[in-house]
Amino acid sequence: MASINVLRGQVWEVNFEPQTHKEEPGKRNRPALVIQTDLLNTNGHPTTIVVMGTTNVRRDKDYFPLRVALVNQPGLAQDTDLLIDQIRAISNRRFMGTQPLATLSMNHLKRVEEALKLLVGH
């Protein structure tokens, strides 16, 4: 695969198979939000920190801070929930395609950052 450029705030299609454990079902074409700093992203770091997403959305109540909803997000074929408690460092070889599916607005990215801070106790 050719070298790709991932940036913080982008949603990429990611291949999470194979997995070494099966606590969360793996999927080949799963959305994931890049949360890693661009200081690493733009300097050839071999792994990237992402928040996994799911198209198995929950709308019966507000699940914040465990989920951040992406509704009618340009570039995403389906509504997606970002699973804030599902943070992973993945090999850059797991990114699929040559372009991100979407890039979050600053408001969406701030909402993700708020959820991360609540989850880690800051």
GROMACS .gro file of C-alpha atoms in nm:
model
  122
    1MET     CA    1   0.000   0.000   0.000
    2ALA     CA    2   0.124   0.346  -0.084
    3SER     CA    3   0.200   0.586   0.195
    4ILE     CA    4  -0.108   0.777   0.309
    5ASN     CA    5  -0.134   1.095   0.510
    6VAL     CA    6  -0.369   1.079   0.806
    7LEU     CA    7  -0.451   1.385   1.011
    8ARG     CA    8  -0.617   1.447   1.345
    9GLY     CA    9  -0.995   1.481   1.307
   10GLN     CA   10  -1.025   1.263   0.999
   11VAL     CA   11  -1.252   0.958   0.988
   12TRP     CA   12  -1.099   0.669   0.795
   13GLU     CA   13  -1.218   0.325   0.700
   14VAL     CA   14  -1.005   0.081   0.898
   15ASN     CA   15  -0.951  -0.295   0.883
   16PHE     CA   16  -0.955  -0.425   1.242
   17GLU     CA   17  -0.914  -0.791   1.136
   18PRO     CA   18  -0.742  -0.997   1.252
   19GLN     CA   19  -0.773  -0.917   1.621
   20THR     CA   20  -0.583  -1.095   1.895
   21HIS     CA   21  -0.889  -1.089   2.123
   22LYS     CA   22  -1.259  -1.075   2.052
   23GLU     CA   23  -1.409  -0.850   2.322
   24GLU     CA   24  -1.541  -0.619   2.050
   25PRO     CA   25  -1.642  -0.775   1.718
   26GLY     CA   26  -1.395  -0.690   1.444
   27LYS     CA   27  -1.498  -0.559   1.110
   28ARG     CA   28  -1.305  -0.506   0.791
   29ASN     CA   29  -1.457  -0.171   0.699
   30ARG     CA   30  -1.504   0.003   1.029
   31PRO     CA   31  -1.492   0.383   1.066
   32ALA     CA   32  -1.231   0.524   1.303
   33LEU     CA   33  -1.147   0.880   1.407
   34VAL     CA   34  -0.781   0.983   1.418
   35ILE     CA   35  -0.714   1.153   1.754
   36GLN     CA   36  -0.334   1.136   1.751
   37THR     CA   37  -0.141   1.463   1.725
   38ASP     CA   38  -0.033   1.570   1.379
   39LEU     CA   39   0.322   1.603   1.518
   40LEU     CA   40   0.336   1.224   1.492
   41ASN     CA   41   0.098   1.186   1.197
   42THR     CA   42   0.313   1.399   0.966
   43ASN     CA   43   0.650   1.256   1.069
   44GLY     CA   44   0.622   0.893   0.963
   45HIS     CA   45   0.518   0.741   1.296
   46PRO     CA   46   0.426   0.374   1.222
   47THR     CA   47   0.113   0.368   1.439
   48THR     CA   48  -0.185   0.597   1.488
   49ILE     CA   49  -0.419   0.644   1.786
   50VAL     CA   50  -0.784   0.620   1.684
   51VAL     CA   51  -1.131   0.605   1.838
   52MET     CA   52  -1.334   0.325   1.687
   53GLY     CA   53  -1.672   0.399   1.536
   54THR     CA   54  -1.980   0.191   1.478
   55THR     CA   55  -2.278   0.220   1.246
   56ASN     CA   56  -2.480   0.027   1.506
   57VAL     CA   57  -2.604   0.357   1.648
   58ARG     CA   58  -2.800   0.415   1.968
   59ARG     CA   59  -3.055   0.696   1.975
   60ASP     CA   60  -3.287   0.593   2.260
   61LYS     CA   61  -3.100   0.829   2.496
   62ASP     CA   62  -2.784   1.038   2.517
   63TYR     CA   63  -2.487   0.806   2.572
   64PHE     CA   64  -2.234   1.089   2.611
   65PRO     CA   65  -1.949   1.060   2.714
   66LEU     CA   66  -1.929   0.694   2.603
   67ARG     CA   67  -2.056   0.772   2.253
   68VAL     CA   68  -2.039   1.078   2.033
   69ALA     CA   69  -2.296   1.074   1.754
   70LEU     CA   70  -2.209   1.171   1.398
   71VAL     CA   71  -2.545   1.233   1.231
   72ASN     CA   72  -2.569   1.327   0.863
   73GLN     CA   73  -2.191   1.372   0.854
   74PRO     CA   74  -2.076   1.458   0.499
   75GLY     CA   75  -1.869   1.169   0.362
   76LEU     CA   76  -2.018   0.902   0.587
   77ALA     CA   77  -2.270   0.672   0.419
   78GLN     CA   78  -2.442   0.601   0.753
   79ASP     CA   79  -2.487   0.769   1.088
   80THR     CA   80  -2.198   0.667   1.312
   81ASP     CA   81  -2.133   0.662   1.685
   82LEU     CA   82  -1.775   0.714   1.800
   83LEU     CA   83  -1.705   0.470   2.084
   84ILE     CA   84  -1.501   0.693   2.313
   85ASP     CA   85  -1.404   0.404   2.540
   86GLN     CA   86  -1.265   0.212   2.239
   87ILE     CA   87  -0.929   0.383   2.186
   88ARG     CA   88  -0.665   0.191   1.996
   89ALA     CA   89  -0.316   0.242   1.861
   90ILE     CA   90  -0.318   0.074   1.522
   91SER     CA   91  -0.062   0.005   1.252
   92ASN     CA   92  -0.089   0.251   0.966
   93ARG     CA   93  -0.127  -0.053   0.736
   94ARG     CA   94  -0.481  -0.095   0.872
   95PHE     CA   95  -0.608   0.223   0.703
   96MET     CA   96  -0.810   0.144   0.393
   97GLY     CA   97  -0.817   0.358   0.080
   98THR     CA   98  -0.616   0.666   0.000
   99GLN     CA   99  -0.850   0.934   0.137
  100PRO     CA  100  -1.045   0.982   0.460
  101LEU     CA  101  -1.420   0.925   0.458
  102ALA     CA  102  -1.480   1.255   0.638
  103THR     CA  103  -1.316   1.530   0.839
  104LEU     CA  104  -1.490   1.641   1.157
  105SER     CA  105  -1.576   2.003   1.220
  106MET     CA  106  -1.404   2.178   1.509
  107ASN     CA  107  -1.730   2.155   1.708
  108HIS     CA  108  -1.747   1.777   1.663
  109LEU     CA  109  -1.379   1.739   1.750
  110LYS     CA  110  -1.425   1.950   2.066
  111ARG     CA  111  -1.716   1.723   2.167
  112VAL     CA  112  -1.488   1.418   2.127
  113GLU     CA  113  -1.216   1.591   2.332
  114GLU     CA  114  -1.470   1.670   2.608
  115ALA     CA  115  -1.580   1.307   2.617
  116LEU     CA  116  -1.217   1.185   2.633
  117LYS     CA  117  -1.142   1.422   2.922
  118LEU     CA  118  -1.446   1.297   3.116
  119LEU     CA  119  -1.348   0.936   3.050
  120VAL     CA  120  -0.994   0.978   3.181
  121GLY     CA  121  -1.094   1.194   3.475
  122HIS     CA  122  -0.969   1.539   3.371
   0.00000   0.00000   0.00000
